[in-house]
GROMACS .gro file of N, CA, C and O in nm:
model
  452
    1ALA      N    1   0.080  -0.120  -0.007
    1ALA     CA    2   0.007   0.004  -0.001
    1ALA      C    3   0.083   0.110  -0.006
    1ALA      O    4   0.191   0.125   0.043
    2THR      N    5   0.035   0.237  -0.061
    2THR     CA    6   0.111   0.363  -0.063
    2THR      C    7   0.017   0.471   0.003
    2THR      O    8  -0.109   0.467  -0.040
    3TYR      N    9   0.061   0.550   0.080
    3TYR     CA   10   0.001   0.653   0.152
    3TYR      C   11   0.031   0.771   0.084
    3TYR      O   12   0.143   0.797   0.027
    4VAL      N   13  -0.076   0.865   0.038
    4VAL     CA   14  -0.064   0.993  -0.008
    4VAL      C   15  -0.144   1.083   0.064
    4VAL      O   16  -0.251   1.061   0.122
    5LYS      N   17  -0.114   1.226   0.050
    5LYS     CA   18  -0.190   1.312   0.123
    5LYS      C   19  -0.332   1.342   0.053
    5LYS      O   20  -0.337   1.293  -0.045
    6LEU      N   21  -0.418   1.370   0.140
    6LEU     CA   22  -0.560   1.400   0.083
    6LEU      C   23  -0.559   1.504  -0.018
    6LEU      O   24  -0.492   1.620  -0.010
    7LEU      N   25  -0.626   1.487  -0.142
    7LEU     CA   26  -0.633   1.567  -0.248
    7LEU      C   27  -0.708   1.694  -0.209
    7LEU      O   28  -0.818   1.692  -0.136
    8THR      N   29  -0.665   1.811  -0.262
    8THR     CA   30  -0.734   1.938  -0.258
    8THR      C   31  -0.784   1.982  -0.398
    8THR      O   32  -0.727   1.937  -0.490
    9LYS      N   33  -0.865   2.078  -0.412
    9LYS     CA   34  -0.904   2.128  -0.532
    9LYS      C   35  -0.774   2.197  -0.597
    9LYS      O   36  -0.752   2.182  -0.728
   10GLN      N   37  -0.686   2.251  -0.538
   10GLN     CA   38  -0.571   2.313  -0.604
   10GLN      C   39  -0.479   2.213  -0.663
   10GLN      O   40  -0.410   2.237  -0.746
   11ASP      N   41  -0.490   2.082  -0.631
   11ASP     CA   42  -0.393   1.967  -0.685
   11ASP      C   43  -0.434   1.939  -0.831
   11ASP      O   44  -0.368   1.906  -0.912
   12GLY      N   45  -0.562   1.997  -0.864
   12GLY     CA   46  -0.603   1.972  -1.007
   12GLY      C   47  -0.562   2.075  -1.110
   12GLY      O   48  -0.574   2.068  -1.222
   13LYS      N   49  -0.486   2.180  -1.051
   13LYS     CA   50  -0.433   2.275  -1.163
   13LYS      C   51  -0.334   2.221  -1.254
   13LYS      O   52  -0.245   2.159  -1.221
   14SER      N   53  -0.367   2.228  -1.380
   14SER     CA   54  -0.287   2.178  -1.490
   14SER      C   55  -0.155   2.274  -1.497
   14SER      O   56  -0.152   2.382  -1.504
   15ASN      N   57  -0.036   2.191  -1.494
   15ASN     CA   58   0.089   2.240  -1.529
   15ASN      C   59   0.135   2.200  -1.669
   15ASN      O   60   0.183   2.094  -1.699
   16TRP      N   61   0.114   2.290  -1.765
   16TRP     CA   62   0.147   2.273  -1.906
   16TRP      C   63   0.310   2.266  -1.942
   16TRP      O   64   0.341   2.239  -2.027
   17ASN      N   65   0.388   2.291  -1.832
   17ASN     CA   66   0.526   2.297  -1.848
   17ASN      C   67   0.585   2.143  -1.828
   17ASN      O   68   0.692   2.115  -1.882
   18LEU      N   69   0.505   2.051  -1.799
   18LEU     CA   70   0.528   1.917  -1.785
   18LEU      C   71   0.525   1.849  -1.912
   18LEU      O   72   0.451   1.904  -2.027
   19GLU      N   73   0.590   1.727  -1.942
   19GLU     CA   74   0.573   1.651  -2.065
   19GLU      C   75   0.424   1.626  -2.084
   19GLU      O   76   0.348   1.598  -1.996
   20ASN      N   77   0.406   1.590  -2.218
   20ASN     CA   78   0.268   1.562  -2.254
   20ASN      C   79   0.215   1.443  -2.170
   20ASN      O   80   0.097   1.438  -2.130
   21ARG      N   81   0.282   1.338  -2.158
   21ARG     CA   82   0.231   1.220  -2.074
   21ARG      C   83   0.196   1.244  -1.941
   21ARG      O   84   0.104   1.193  -1.878
   22GLN      N   85   0.281   1.346  -1.874
   22GLN     CA   86   0.252   1.374  -1.741
   22GLN      C   87   0.125   1.466  -1.712
   22GLN      O   88   0.059   1.449  -1.622
   23VAL      N   89   0.098   1.551  -1.830
   23VAL     CA   90  -0.012   1.634  -1.818
   23VAL      C   91  -0.135   1.548  -1.823
   23VAL      O   92  -0.232   1.567  -1.741
   24ILE      N   93  -0.127   1.444  -1.914
   24ILE     CA   94  -0.252   1.341  -1.931
   24ILE      C   95  -0.273   1.269  -1.794
   24ILE      O   96  -0.390   1.257  -1.764
   25ALA      N   97  -0.158   1.237  -1.755
   25ALA     CA   98  -0.167   1.151  -1.623
   25ALA      C   99  -0.237   1.244  -1.511
   25ALA      O  100  -0.315   1.171  -1.432
   26ASN      N  101  -0.202   1.349  -1.490
   26ASN     CA  102  -0.254   1.447  -1.392
   26ASN      C  103  -0.410   1.458  -1.408
   26ASN      O  104  -0.481   1.458  -1.324
   27ILE      N  105  -0.440   1.489  -1.556
   27ILE     CA  106  -0.581   1.497  -1.592
   27ILE      C  107  -0.663   1.365  -1.545
   27ILE      O  108  -0.766   1.369  -1.472
   28ASN      N  109  -0.607   1.251  -1.566
   28ASN     CA  110  -0.665   1.125  -1.544
   28ASN      C  111  -0.685   1.100  -1.399
   28ASN      O  112  -0.769   1.050  -1.348
   29ALA      N  113  -0.586   1.143  -1.316
   29ALA     CA  114  -0.574   1.133  -1.173
   29ALA      C  115  -0.669   1.230  -1.110
   29ALA      O  116  -0.727   1.183  -1.006
   30MET      N  117  -0.694   1.329  -1.169
   30MET     CA  118  -0.796   1.441  -1.100
   30MET      C  119  -0.949   1.409  -1.130
   30MET      O  120  -1.031   1.492  -1.087
   31THR      N  121  -0.969   1.320  -1.228
   31THR     CA  122  -1.103   1.297  -1.283
   31THR      C  123  -1.165   1.184  -1.201
   31THR      O  124  -1.105   1.084  -1.186
   32PRO      N  125  -1.278   1.191  -1.135
   32PRO     CA  126  -1.370   1.307  -1.147
   32PRO      C  127  -1.353   1.425  -1.048
   32PRO      O  128  -1.397   1.522  -1.049
   33TRP      N  129  -1.286   1.389  -0.931
   33TRP     CA  130  -1.259   1.501  -0.828
   33TRP      C  131  -1.113   1.497  -0.795
   33TRP      O  132  -1.057   1.380  -0.783
   34PRO      N  133  -1.060   1.607  -0.775
   34PRO     CA  134  -1.120   1.737  -0.779
   34PRO      C  135  -1.133   1.790  -0.908
   34PRO      O  136  -1.170   1.923  -0.930
   35ALA      N  137  -1.095   1.730  -1.012
   35ALA     CA  138  -1.112   1.781  -1.159
   35ALA      C  139  -0.993   1.865  -1.195
   35ALA      O  140  -0.940   1.955  -1.122
   36ALA      N  141  -0.924   1.821  -1.314
   36ALA     CA  142  -0.813   1.908  -1.360
   36ALA      C  143  -0.878   2.040  -1.416
   36ALA      O  144  -0.980   2.034  -1.474
   37PHE      N  145  -0.804   2.136  -1.393
   37PHE     CA  146  -0.858   2.274  -1.442
   37PHE      C  147  -0.743   2.356  -1.499
   37PHE      O  148  -0.613   2.344  -1.451
   38THR      N  149  -0.776   2.446  -1.565
   38THR     CA  150  -0.676   2.561  -1.609
   38THR      C  151  -0.750   2.689  -1.632
   38THR      O  152  -0.884   2.676  -1.613
   39ARG      N  153  -0.695   2.794  -1.660
   39ARG     CA  154  -0.756   2.930  -1.665
   39ARG      C  155  -0.746   2.969  -1.824
   39ARG      O  156  -0.649   2.948  -1.871
   40LEU      N  157  -0.861   3.016  -1.877
   40LEU     CA  158  -0.849   3.059  -2.009
   40LEU      C  159  -0.948   3.201  -2.016
   40LEU      O  160  -1.069   3.199  -1.981
   41ASN      N  161  -0.874   3.307  -2.041
   41ASN     CA  162  -0.934   3.452  -2.042
   41ASN      C  163  -1.008   3.475  -1.912
   41ASN      O  164  -1.123   3.506  -1.912
   42ARG      N  165  -0.925   3.442  -1.806
   42ARG     CA  166  -0.971   3.473  -1.666
   42ARG      C  167  -1.087   3.388  -1.619
   42ARG      O  168  -1.162   3.409  -1.525
   43GLN      N  169  -1.123   3.289  -1.701
   43GLN     CA  170  -1.235   3.178  -1.660
   43GLN      C  171  -1.185   3.040  -1.626
   43GLN      O  172  -1.088   3.005  -1.709
   44THR      N  173  -1.234   2.976  -1.544
   44THR     CA  174  -1.184   2.837  -1.518
   44THR      C  175  -1.236   2.745  -1.614
   44THR      O  176  -1.357   2.744  -1.644
   45VAL      N  177  -1.162   2.647  -1.659
   45VAL     CA  178  -1.200   2.549  -1.755
   45VAL      C  179  -1.147   2.403  -1.698
   45VAL      O  180  -1.040   2.403  -1.659
   46LYS      N  181  -1.249   2.327  -1.678
   46LYS     CA  182  -1.215   2.191  -1.635
   46LYS      C  183  -1.188   2.111  -1.737
   46LYS      O  184  -1.270   2.116  -1.846
   47ILE      N  185  -1.084   2.019  -1.722
   47ILE     CA  186  -1.052   1.936  -1.828
   47ILE      C  187  -1.070   1.782  -1.787
   47ILE      O  188  -1.018   1.750  -1.669
   48PHE      N  189  -1.156   1.703  -1.863
   48PHE     CA  190  -1.210   1.588  -1.813
   48PHE      C  191  -1.130   1.463  -1.901
   48PHE      O  192  -1.124   1.356  -1.846
   49LYS      N  193  -1.088   1.503  -2.023
   49LYS     CA  194  -1.027   1.397  -2.101
   49LYS      C  195  -0.933   1.470  -2.205
   49LYS      O  196  -0.965   1.553  -2.255
   50ALA      N  197  -0.821   1.394  -2.216
   50ALA     CA  198  -0.716   1.448  -2.304
   50ALA      C  199  -0.643   1.337  -2.360
   50ALA      O  200  -0.633   1.233  -2.291
   51GLU      N  201  -0.580   1.330  -2.467
   51GLU     CA  202  -0.512   1.231  -2.536
   51GLU      C  203  -0.369   1.291  -2.587
   51GLU      O  204  -0.360   1.408  -2.613
   52LEU      N  205  -0.275   1.198  -2.599
   52LEU     CA  206  -0.153   1.222  -2.666
   52LEU      C  207  -0.163   1.273  -2.820
   52LEU      O  208  -0.266   1.221  -2.874
   53SER      N  209  -0.118   1.359  -2.860
   53SER     CA  210  -0.115   1.413  -3.008
   53SER      C  211   0.010   1.398  -3.075
   53SER      O  212   0.121   1.426  -3.011
   54ASP      N  213   0.000   1.362  -3.192
   54ASP     CA  214   0.133   1.354  -3.274
   54ASP      C  215   0.156   1.487  -3.363
   54ASP      O  216   0.255   1.485  -3.425
   55ARG      N  217   0.074   1.584  -3.346
   55ARG     CA  218   0.098   1.711  -3.390
   55ARG      C  219   0.213   1.771  -3.325
   55ARG      O  220   0.235   1.773  -3.224
   56GLN      N  221   0.285   1.854  -3.403
   56GLN     CA  222   0.402   1.926  -3.355
   56GLN      C  223   0.372   2.078  -3.330
   56GLN      O  224   0.305   2.139  -3.418
   57SER      N  225   0.442   2.131  -3.246
   57SER     CA  226   0.426   2.278  -3.221
   57SER      C  227   0.557   2.324  -3.155
   57SER      O  228   0.608   2.266  -3.061
   58ASP      N  229   0.594   2.446  -3.196
   58ASP     CA  230   0.706   2.517  -3.133
   58ASP      C  231   0.657   2.621  -3.040
   58ASP      O  232   0.754   2.696  -2.996
   59GLU      N  233   0.539   2.635  -3.012
   59GLU     CA  234   0.486   2.725  -2.922
   59GLU      C  235   0.510   2.702  -2.772
   59GLU      O  236   0.536   2.583  -2.746
   60PRO      N  237   0.511   2.802  -2.687
   60PRO     CA  238   0.548   2.786  -2.538
   60PRO      C  239   0.435   2.697  -2.476
   60PRO      O  240   0.311   2.688  -2.525
   61PRO      N  241   0.462   2.625  -2.358
   61PRO     CA  242   0.366   2.532  -2.309
   61PRO      C  243   0.243   2.608  -2.270
   61PRO      O  244   0.251   2.728  -2.224
   62GLY      N  245   0.130   2.549  -2.303
   62GLY     CA  246   0.011   2.601  -2.272
   62GLY      C  247  -0.065   2.686  -2.361
   62GLY      O  248  -0.182   2.724  -2.358
   63THR      N  249   0.007   2.688  -2.488
   63THR     CA  250  -0.046   2.766  -2.611
   63THR      C  251  -0.144   2.668  -2.679
   63THR      O  252  -0.110   2.560  -2.714
   64ILE      N  253  -0.269   2.712  -2.713
   64ILE     CA  254  -0.356   2.654  -2.801
   64ILE      C  255  -0.316   2.671  -2.944
   64ILE      O  256  -0.317   2.783  -2.994
   65PHE      N  257  -0.260   2.585  -3.022
   65PHE     CA  258  -0.195   2.615  -3.155
   65PHE      C  259  -0.304   2.568  -3.266
   65PHE      O  260  -0.265   2.602  -3.381
   66ASP      N  261  -0.395   2.486  -3.231
   66ASP     CA  262  -0.493   2.418  -3.336
   66ASP      C  263  -0.609   2.382  -3.281
   66ASP      O  264  -0.608   2.335  -3.160
   67THR      N  265  -0.728   2.375  -3.350
   67THR     CA  266  -0.840   2.315  -3.303
   67THR      C  267  -0.907   2.261  -3.425
   67THR      O  268  -0.894   2.294  -3.547
   68ASP      N  269  -0.991   2.144  -3.400
   68ASP     CA  270  -1.068   2.070  -3.491
   68ASP      C  271  -1.184   2.006  -3.421
   68ASP      O  272  -1.188   2.013  -3.289
   69LYS      N  273  -1.263   1.941  -3.480
   69LYS     CA  274  -1.371   1.861  -3.420
   69LYS      C  275  -1.326   1.758  -3.322
   69LYS      O  276  -1.402   1.711  -3.247
   70ASN      N  277  -1.202   1.709  -3.347
   70ASN     CA  278  -1.157   1.604  -3.261
   70ASN      C  279  -1.079   1.644  -3.134
   70ASN      O  280  -1.050   1.568  -3.040
   71GLY      N  281  -1.051   1.780  -3.123
   71GLY     CA  282  -0.978   1.817  -2.997
   71GLY      C  283  -0.925   1.969  -3.015
   71GLY      O  284  -0.926   2.027  -3.124
   72ILE      N  285  -0.886   2.001  -2.896
   72ILE     CA  286  -0.823   2.135  -2.878
   72ILE      C  287  -0.670   2.100  -2.855
   72ILE      O  288  -0.638   2.025  -2.748
   73TYR      N  289  -0.588   2.137  -2.944
   73TYR     CA  290  -0.440   2.099  -2.938
   73TYR      C  291  -0.364   2.199  -2.860
   73TYR      O  292  -0.347   2.320  -2.903
   74VAL      N  293  -0.296   2.163  -2.752
   74VAL     CA  294  -0.218   2.227  -2.667
   74VAL      C  295  -0.073   2.194  -2.653
   74VAL      O  296  -0.056   2.079  -2.648
   75SER      N  297   0.032   2.292  -2.659
   75SER     CA  298   0.163   2.254  -2.648
   75SER      C  299   0.190   2.227  -2.499
   75SER      O  300   0.124   2.297  -2.410
   76ALA      N  301   0.266   2.121  -2.483
   76ALA     CA  302   0.304   2.102  -2.339
   76ALA      C  303   0.467   2.127  -2.321
   76ALA      O  304   0.519   2.160  -2.431
   77GLY      N  305   0.529   2.101  -2.203
   77GLY     CA  306   0.666   2.126  -2.205
   77GLY      C  307   0.753   2.043  -2.301
   77GLY      O  308   0.851   2.075  -2.350
   78SER      N  309   0.692   1.916  -2.323
   78SER     CA  310   0.740   1.833  -2.436
   78SER      C  311   0.625   1.748  -2.495
   78SER      O  312   0.547   1.691  -2.435
   79GLY      N  313   0.622   1.782  -2.620
   79GLY     CA  314   0.509   1.720  -2.699
   79GLY      C  315   0.391   1.801  -2.693
   79GLY      O  316   0.374   1.911  -2.647
   80THR      N  317   0.267   1.739  -2.728
   80THR     CA  318   0.157   1.819  -2.757
   80THR      C  319   0.027   1.723  -2.693
   80THR      O  320   0.045   1.621  -2.671
   81VAL      N  321  -0.073   1.790  -2.641
   81VAL     CA  322  -0.185   1.722  -2.566
   81VAL      C  323  -0.308   1.783  -2.675
   81VAL      O  324  -0.338   1.880  -2.696
   82ALA      N  325  -0.406   1.662  -2.691
   82ALA     CA  326  -0.537   1.701  -2.750
   82ALA      C  327  -0.645   1.688  -2.647
   82ALA      O  328  -0.674   1.588  -2.593
   83VAL      N  329  -0.698   1.813  -2.599
   83VAL     CA  330  -0.811   1.796  -2.499
   83VAL      C  331  -0.925   1.776  -2.577
   83VAL      O  332  -0.975   1.842  -2.670
   84THR      N  333  -1.002   1.672  -2.525
   84THR     CA  334  -1.115   1.618  -2.598
   84THR      C  335  -1.241   1.639  -2.531
   84THR      O  336  -1.338   1.646  -2.594
   85LYS      N  337  -1.256   1.655  -2.394
   85LYS     CA  338  -1.365   1.671  -2.317
   85LYS      C  339  -1.341   1.782  -2.205
   85LYS      O  340  -1.240   1.766  -2.137
   86LEU      N  341  -1.404   1.881  -2.207
   86LEU     CA  342  -1.405   1.991  -2.103
   86LEU      C  343  -1.515   2.060  -2.062
   86LEU      O  344  -1.627   2.018  -2.118
   87MET      N  345  -1.525   2.143  -1.950
   87MET     CA  346  -1.634   2.226  -1.930
   87MET      C  347  -1.580   2.359  -1.903
   87MET      O  348  -1.498   2.384  -1.823
   88GLY      N  349  -1.664   2.457  -1.962
   88GLY     CA  350  -1.641   2.586  -1.943
   88GLY      C  351  -1.734   2.647  -1.826
   88GLY      O  352  -1.793   2.584  -1.745
   89SER      N  353  -1.773   2.777  -1.858
   89SER     CA  354  -1.853   2.837  -1.741
   89SER      C  355  -2.001   2.778  -1.750
   89SER      O  356  -2.087   2.813  -1.663
   90SER      N  357  -2.048   2.715  -1.860
   90SER     CA  358  -2.179   2.664  -1.874
   90SER      C  359  -2.208   2.550  -1.771
   90SER      O  360  -2.333   2.538  -1.734
   91GLY      N  361  -2.124   2.489  -1.718
   91GLY     CA  362  -2.134   2.389  -1.612
   91GLY      C  363  -2.162   2.266  -1.676
   91GLY      O  364  -2.209   2.171  -1.613
   92LYS      N  365  -2.170   2.242  -1.807
   92LYS     CA  366  -2.182   2.116  -1.882
   92LYS      C  367  -2.059   2.063  -1.941
   92LYS      O  368  -1.977   2.146  -1.995
   93ARG      N  369  -2.052   1.927  -1.913
   93ARG     CA  370  -1.919   1.866  -1.991
   93ARG      C  371  -1.956   1.851  -2.137
   93ARG      O  372  -2.070   1.825  -2.198
   94LEU      N  373  -1.862   1.896  -2.227
   94LEU     CA  374  -1.867   1.908  -2.366
   94LEU      C  375  -1.759   1.850  -2.433
   94LEU      O  376  -1.650   1.846  -2.389
   95THR      N  377  -1.778   1.789  -2.563
   95THR     CA  378  -1.671   1.745  -2.630
   95THR      C  379  -1.607   1.867  -2.693
   95THR      O  380  -1.666   1.988  -2.674
   96ALA      N  381  -1.490   1.846  -2.754
   96ALA     CA  382  -1.419   1.968  -2.796
   96ALA      C  383  -1.496   2.029  -2.908
   96ALA      O  384  -1.503   2.158  -2.922
   97GLN      N  385  -1.553   1.961  -2.985
   97GLN     CA  386  -1.660   1.997  -3.096
   97GLN      C  387  -1.761   2.093  -3.050
   97GLN      O  388  -1.795   2.189  -3.098
   98GLN      N  389  -1.824   2.043  -2.950
   98GLN     CA  390  -1.943   2.131  -2.875
   98GLN      C  391  -1.885   2.246  -2.817
   98GLN      O  392  -1.961   2.345  -2.830
   99TYR      N  393  -1.778   2.254  -2.740
   99TYR     CA  394  -1.722   2.367  -2.686
   99TYR      C  395  -1.695   2.462  -2.783
   99TYR      O  396  -1.705   2.598  -2.767
  100LEU      N  397  -1.621   2.422  -2.908
  100LEU     CA  398  -1.581   2.505  -3.005
  100LEU      C  399  -1.690   2.578  -3.072
  100LEU      O  400  -1.684   2.680  -3.127
  101CYS      N  401  -1.806   2.523  -3.080
  101CYS     CA  402  -1.933   2.581  -3.131
  101CYS      C  403  -1.968   2.715  -3.045
  101CYS      O  404  -2.029   2.800  -3.120
  102GLY      N  405  -1.944   2.729  -2.923
  102GLY     CA  406  -1.979   2.842  -2.856
  102GLY      C  407  -1.881   2.931  -2.817
  102GLY      O  408  -1.894   3.031  -2.739
  103HIS      N  409  -1.743   2.890  -2.842
  103HIS     CA  410  -1.626   2.952  -2.805
  103HIS      C  411  -1.528   2.976  -2.932
  103HIS      O  412  -1.495   2.878  -2.984
  104ASP      N  413  -1.499   3.096  -2.961
  104ASP     CA  414  -1.409   3.137  -3.072
  104ASP      C  415  -1.275   3.128  -3.009
  104ASP      O  416  -1.234   3.243  -2.943
  105LEU      N  417  -1.188   3.018  -3.024
  105LEU     CA  418  -1.063   3.036  -2.970
  105LEU      C  419  -0.964   3.091  -3.071
  105LEU      O  420  -0.933   3.010  -3.176
  106LYS      N  421  -0.910   3.202  -3.058
  106LYS     CA  422  -0.806   3.261  -3.140
  106LYS      C  423  -0.677   3.170  -3.156
  106LYS      O  424  -0.638   3.123  -3.056
  107PRO      N  425  -0.623   3.177  -3.263
  107PRO     CA  426  -0.487   3.107  -3.284
  107PRO      C  427  -0.379   3.166  -3.182
  107PRO      O  428  -0.399   3.279  -3.146
  108LEU      N  429  -0.314   3.082  -3.118
  108LEU     CA  430  -0.210   3.095  -3.012
  108LEU      C  431  -0.258   3.157  -2.888
  108LEU      O  432  -0.198   3.237  -2.818
  109THR      N  433  -0.386   3.120  -2.860
  109THR     CA  434  -0.446   3.175  -2.721
  109THR      C  435  -0.383   3.080  -2.612
  109THR      O  436  -0.341   2.968  -2.647
  110ARG      N  437  -0.355   3.127  -2.502
  110ARG     CA  438  -0.265   3.064  -2.396
  110ARG      C  439  -0.361   3.032  -2.274
  110ARG      O  440  -0.420   3.110  -2.226
  111PHE      N  441  -0.352   2.899  -2.240
  111PHE     CA  442  -0.405   2.860  -2.100
  111PHE      C  443  -0.295   2.926  -1.996
  111PHE      O  444  -0.176   2.915  -2.033
  112ASP      N  445  -0.347   2.958  -1.874
  112ASP     CA  446  -0.255   3.013  -1.773
  112ASP      C  447  -0.188   2.875  -1.720
  112ASP      O  448  -0.246   2.779  -1.722
  113SER      N  449  -0.048   2.887  -1.704
  113SER     CA  450   0.031   2.784  -1.646
  113SER      C  451   0.023   2.796  -1.502
  113SER      O  452   0.014   2.890  -1.429
   0.00000   0.00000   0.00000
């Protein structure tokens, strides 16, 4: 058995400076509670599912460099992550495609690290 401290909400804060596998591991570990989260345009965005991406980016960690119906592609410290399920201010879990229908993410928008 391994003992670990009790999780708090702050443990869910995504650190985009980590390598892509570590970012995804953190998202998986924090789902469903306390939920992985990040900030976008001063609003909290919860991330429930993300996958490794083979797309390449030279942008700084936390930068959204591309979007499509399959995901929101974010640069990590090493590699990239495709965010596929998230929740914005609406309070509903949405696929990337559903989220993008209501949110216009400009190229090179950054999540807060």
